[in-house]
XYZ file of C-alpha atoms in Angstrom:
330
model
C 0.000 0.000 0.000
C 1.251 3.473 -0.860
C 0.377 6.474 1.324
C 0.661 10.037 0.036
C -0.104 13.122 2.096
C -0.671 15.128 -1.125
C -0.450 14.793 -4.883
C 0.935 18.223 -5.824
C 4.635 18.968 -5.347
C 5.695 22.530 -6.030
C 8.552 23.784 -8.202
C 9.692 27.048 -6.573
C 11.985 27.680 -9.588
C 15.127 27.369 -7.438
C 14.090 24.170 -5.623
C 11.341 21.526 -5.697
C 9.372 20.141 -2.744
C 10.659 16.630 -1.860
C 8.287 13.692 -2.375
C 8.099 12.521 1.240
C 5.694 9.674 1.873
C 5.575 6.040 3.010
C 4.438 2.563 2.073
C 3.149 -0.427 4.012
C 5.226 -3.600 3.717
C 3.286 -6.595 2.403
C 6.038 -8.816 1.008
C 9.776 -9.379 0.666
C 12.172 -7.342 -1.549
C 10.243 -4.147 -2.144
C 11.347 -1.342 -4.454
C 10.032 2.226 -4.731
C 10.360 4.093 -8.033
C 9.665 7.681 -9.086
C 9.517 8.198 -12.844
C 9.080 11.267 -15.019
C 7.947 10.242 -18.497
C 6.725 11.787 -21.719
C 3.861 9.946 -23.406
C 3.413 10.856 -27.070
C 0.800 8.281 -28.057
C -2.275 6.652 -26.559
C -1.878 3.454 -24.578
C -4.150 1.571 -26.976
C -1.713 2.347 -29.824
C 1.117 0.377 -28.182
C 2.038 -2.422 -30.583
C 4.445 -5.384 -30.519
C 5.683 -4.353 -27.113
C 6.687 -0.858 -28.258
C 5.288 1.858 -25.991
C 4.759 5.438 -27.145
C 6.446 6.592 -23.965
C 9.919 7.965 -23.263
C 11.312 7.995 -19.740
C 12.918 11.340 -18.909
C 14.125 10.307 -15.457
C 13.774 7.291 -13.180
C 15.039 6.851 -9.634
C 14.699 3.629 -7.608
C 15.163 2.865 -3.926
C 15.246 -0.636 -2.456
C 13.144 -0.256 0.677
C 13.169 -3.809 1.976
C 15.506 -5.118 3.051
C 17.002 -1.650 3.545
C 20.680 -0.918 3.972
C 22.163 2.368 5.068
C 20.928 5.261 7.192
C 17.545 6.870 6.652
C 17.149 10.644 7.049
C 14.915 11.950 9.877
C 11.199 11.732 9.177
C 9.352 14.810 8.000
C 6.125 15.834 9.792
C 4.012 14.479 6.932
C 5.815 11.123 7.131
C 5.164 10.922 10.878
C 1.472 11.509 10.197
C 1.399 8.825 7.479
C 3.207 6.323 9.695
C 0.422 6.621 12.281
C -1.930 5.334 9.593
C 0.424 2.698 8.180
C 1.334 1.238 11.570
C 4.439 -0.734 12.500
C 4.926 -2.026 8.959
C 5.174 1.481 7.485
C 8.442 2.537 5.852
C 9.012 6.214 4.955
C 10.947 7.272 1.852
C 11.887 10.513 0.104
C 12.616 11.459 -3.502
C 14.188 14.756 -4.540
C 13.049 15.903 -7.984
C 15.771 17.807 -9.881
C 14.826 21.456 -10.324
C 15.420 21.471 -14.099
C 12.857 18.761 -14.815
C 9.549 19.625 -16.509
C 6.281 20.379 -14.758
C 3.273 18.134 -15.343
C 1.630 18.950 -18.678
C -0.980 17.033 -20.665
C -2.431 17.511 -24.142
C -6.219 17.785 -24.273
C -7.589 14.628 -25.914
C -10.539 14.385 -28.277
C -13.801 13.054 -26.761
C -13.303 9.687 -28.474
C -9.687 9.241 -27.274
C -9.088 6.574 -24.628
C -6.266 5.885 -22.193
C -3.792 8.291 -20.664
C -3.417 11.626 -22.461
C -0.143 12.572 -24.121
C 2.177 14.754 -22.092
C 4.574 14.730 -19.141
C 3.585 12.894 -15.965
C 5.163 11.735 -12.697
C 4.384 8.336 -11.222
C 5.306 6.831 -7.856
C 5.416 3.045 -8.041
C 5.978 0.449 -5.318
C 6.553 -3.108 -6.513
C 7.605 -6.535 -5.302
C 10.680 -7.879 -7.079
C 12.492 -11.205 -7.208
C 15.891 -9.822 -8.200
C 18.185 -7.564 -6.183
C 18.534 -4.822 -8.810
C 17.217 -5.965 -12.175
C 15.652 -3.021 -13.972
C 14.339 -5.216 -16.808
C 12.526 -7.645 -14.531
C 8.893 -8.095 -15.542
C 6.715 -7.301 -12.529
C 3.131 -8.518 -12.313
C 0.469 -5.818 -12.057
C -0.918 -7.518 -8.946
C 2.461 -6.914 -7.264
C 2.482 -3.196 -8.066
C 1.006 -0.035 -6.501
C 0.939 3.151 -8.610
C 0.027 6.757 -7.881
C 0.225 9.733 -10.253
C 1.547 12.962 -8.719
C 2.021 16.437 -10.181
C 4.959 18.808 -10.318
C 3.480 22.310 -10.442
C 5.122 25.713 -10.347
C 4.730 28.795 -8.190
C 5.433 32.263 -9.510
C 8.970 33.606 -9.029
C 9.369 36.374 -6.448
C 10.909 38.896 -8.834
C 8.942 39.835 -11.919
C 10.099 41.802 -14.923
C 8.459 45.047 -15.987
C 5.420 44.863 -18.227
C 5.975 44.522 -21.980
C 5.447 47.270 -24.525
C 5.552 47.284 -28.319
C 4.542 49.603 -31.137
C 4.089 49.691 -34.906
C 4.060 52.354 -37.628
C 2.070 51.535 -40.749
C 2.331 53.513 -43.974
C -0.303 53.030 -46.681
C 0.211 53.641 -50.385
C -2.956 55.727 -50.530
C -2.098 57.888 -47.503
C 0.580 60.524 -47.023
C 0.927 59.973 -43.274
C 1.193 56.784 -41.167
C -0.881 55.296 -38.397
C 0.932 54.582 -35.127
C -0.239 51.853 -32.738
C 1.154 51.052 -29.277
C 0.203 48.159 -26.967
C 1.433 47.639 -23.411
C 0.783 45.607 -20.249
C 1.509 46.611 -16.665
C 3.197 43.292 -15.800
C 4.335 40.121 -17.517
C 2.852 37.417 -15.275
C -0.802 36.517 -14.641
C -2.409 33.724 -12.681
C -5.041 31.523 -14.250
C -8.408 33.281 -14.227
C -6.897 36.767 -13.837
C -8.202 39.404 -16.274
C -5.320 40.640 -18.430
C -5.380 44.430 -18.965
C -3.981 45.527 -22.328
C -3.594 49.245 -22.989
C -3.909 50.277 -26.630
C -2.947 53.707 -27.988
C -3.559 54.780 -31.582
C -2.462 57.924 -33.404
C -4.310 57.809 -36.721
C -2.813 60.479 -38.967
C -4.478 59.059 -42.076
C -7.939 59.822 -43.443
C -8.964 56.182 -43.069
C -11.303 54.880 -40.338
C -10.491 51.929 -38.082
C -13.720 49.922 -37.760
C -12.804 47.646 -34.830
C -9.992 46.265 -32.671
C -9.327 42.543 -32.291
C -7.337 40.955 -29.449
C -6.247 37.313 -29.554
C -4.125 35.157 -27.270
C -2.290 32.166 -28.684
C -0.789 29.194 -26.872
C 2.422 27.954 -28.495
C 3.557 24.409 -27.684
C 6.963 23.186 -28.848
C 7.297 19.391 -28.790
C 11.016 18.684 -28.419
C 11.552 15.193 -27.078
C 10.563 12.836 -29.898
C 10.380 15.285 -32.813
C 10.403 19.006 -33.521
C 6.749 20.042 -33.757
C 5.076 23.352 -32.983
C 1.390 23.835 -32.246
C -0.300 27.245 -32.281
C -3.729 27.238 -30.629
C -5.844 30.374 -30.280
C -7.280 30.325 -26.741
C -9.000 33.735 -26.905
C -10.292 35.868 -29.757
C -12.375 38.952 -28.971
C -13.434 41.882 -31.149
C -14.264 45.347 -29.854
C -16.427 47.738 -31.884
C -14.357 50.846 -31.143
C -14.171 53.128 -34.153
C -11.158 55.380 -34.663
C -11.741 58.184 -37.129
C -9.093 59.594 -39.417
C -6.793 62.313 -38.059
C -7.576 61.440 -34.437
C -6.035 59.744 -31.408
C -7.425 56.920 -29.294
C -6.506 55.322 -25.972
C -8.285 52.537 -24.095
C -7.544 49.630 -21.735
C -9.093 46.278 -22.620
C -9.441 43.349 -20.224
C -9.447 39.805 -21.563
C -9.424 36.464 -19.717
C -8.396 33.246 -21.505
C -10.042 30.218 -19.873
C -9.966 26.488 -20.489
C -13.768 26.474 -20.099
C -14.000 28.265 -23.457
C -11.608 25.846 -25.184
C -12.883 22.410 -24.153
C -13.259 21.168 -27.753
C -9.723 21.957 -28.942
C -7.769 18.751 -29.251
C -4.037 19.061 -28.582
C -4.295 22.093 -26.309
C -1.660 22.009 -23.541
C -3.086 21.779 -20.012
C -1.616 21.652 -16.531
C -1.284 17.985 -15.537
C -4.556 16.317 -14.560
C -5.266 13.872 -11.725
C -8.072 11.540 -12.772
C -11.067 13.680 -13.788
C -10.231 16.773 -11.753
C -10.516 20.192 -13.352
C -7.330 21.879 -14.479
C -6.130 24.998 -16.342
C -4.497 25.983 -19.550
C -0.870 24.914 -19.203
C 1.379 27.295 -17.312
C 4.223 28.873 -19.250
C 7.479 26.946 -19.170
C 10.051 28.977 -17.224
C 13.553 28.017 -18.313
C 16.463 28.725 -15.993
C 19.823 29.772 -17.478
C 21.722 26.867 -19.092
C 18.664 24.609 -18.796
C 18.357 21.917 -21.482
C 15.132 22.594 -23.379
C 15.080 19.079 -24.833
C 14.502 17.470 -21.432
C 11.304 19.485 -20.951
C 9.427 17.392 -23.517
C 6.900 20.212 -24.054
C 7.728 23.926 -23.885
C 4.626 26.110 -23.519
C 4.487 29.852 -24.208
C 1.863 32.491 -24.984
C 1.676 35.531 -27.235
C -0.859 38.315 -27.623
C -1.890 39.884 -30.916
C -3.610 43.268 -31.114
C -5.032 43.869 -34.578
C -6.667 46.997 -36.008
C -9.237 46.252 -38.696
C -10.427 48.678 -41.375
C -13.425 47.658 -43.432
C -12.796 44.120 -44.620
C -9.028 44.475 -44.670
C -6.179 44.153 -42.244
C -4.652 47.418 -41.130
C -1.863 46.188 -38.895
C -1.010 43.866 -36.034
C 1.058 43.939 -32.861
C 2.377 40.864 -31.114
C 3.624 40.479 -27.541
C 5.490 37.195 -27.450
C 6.457 34.535 -24.933
C 8.942 36.617 -23.002
C 6.185 39.126 -22.318
C 3.368 36.929 -21.015
C 3.448 34.091 -18.478
C 0.697 32.021 -16.889
C 1.451 30.272 -13.593
C -0.571 27.559 -11.840
C -0.952 29.303 -8.492
C 0.420 32.197 -6.432
C 2.673 31.891 -3.384
């Protein structure tokens, strides 16, 4: 039996909460394993013993019989041992800080099995060999629990992004100038995102409306080099800007998973069973971090577009470095 005090373990950017828990001894020669894996195909597609799964990291501990010195118990382990009784054995895994957070790709309604993405699994199993990693272990001799590695926002945040664009038309002597800015770069899931738009229209043309869209960009790096661009918000505002005039307004938009339930392949924060989750948090890469090991790298960009009649007047884009979504605040 495996006992976990929680399923979410937090990446604080500079360190990760240790996986401190315990198991109840039922047999001889027991191993505990923590694995981080990237699944890029459904379980029902596994053929001739080939699994669409790549292990990013695996760590094993032989818990019984145990040799060596165990570290002092944490408070959560002491609480779990009261439930497990005399046969309880505490253990701890330290997840390296540069490993990916839990991310899953939203499946189609007809898809079965585990979704594609990065997941963490704690497994306790009964073995016959001392240290044989290729030993085939019966399912009846195995306990499994999925956990999540999630990320808190860093303490220091960069200043809000700002970008501008000058557009010159063949039929106009003077340009139109557009500026878009945000007061900060990081937003928590569900937060309205304020975007300030300034326009100096020196032409005689009329801007009919303003469109704001937010795109999720997912780079798949582990098994191939794929990029997916999914629009998670697209709103139009009927603000008219006459020729030879200026305009300034702050718009508030909120991208939500609830409005994107039908989009297959959208990146989500890792799910536990059928619990609700969010759009995937942005991947924060530390200096000298290997992007390949992340499996999936998620980023977001904002586009502010001015529309005139049926044609495109111009667009502004605030890219990944300017917009982050984080699972939860500190």
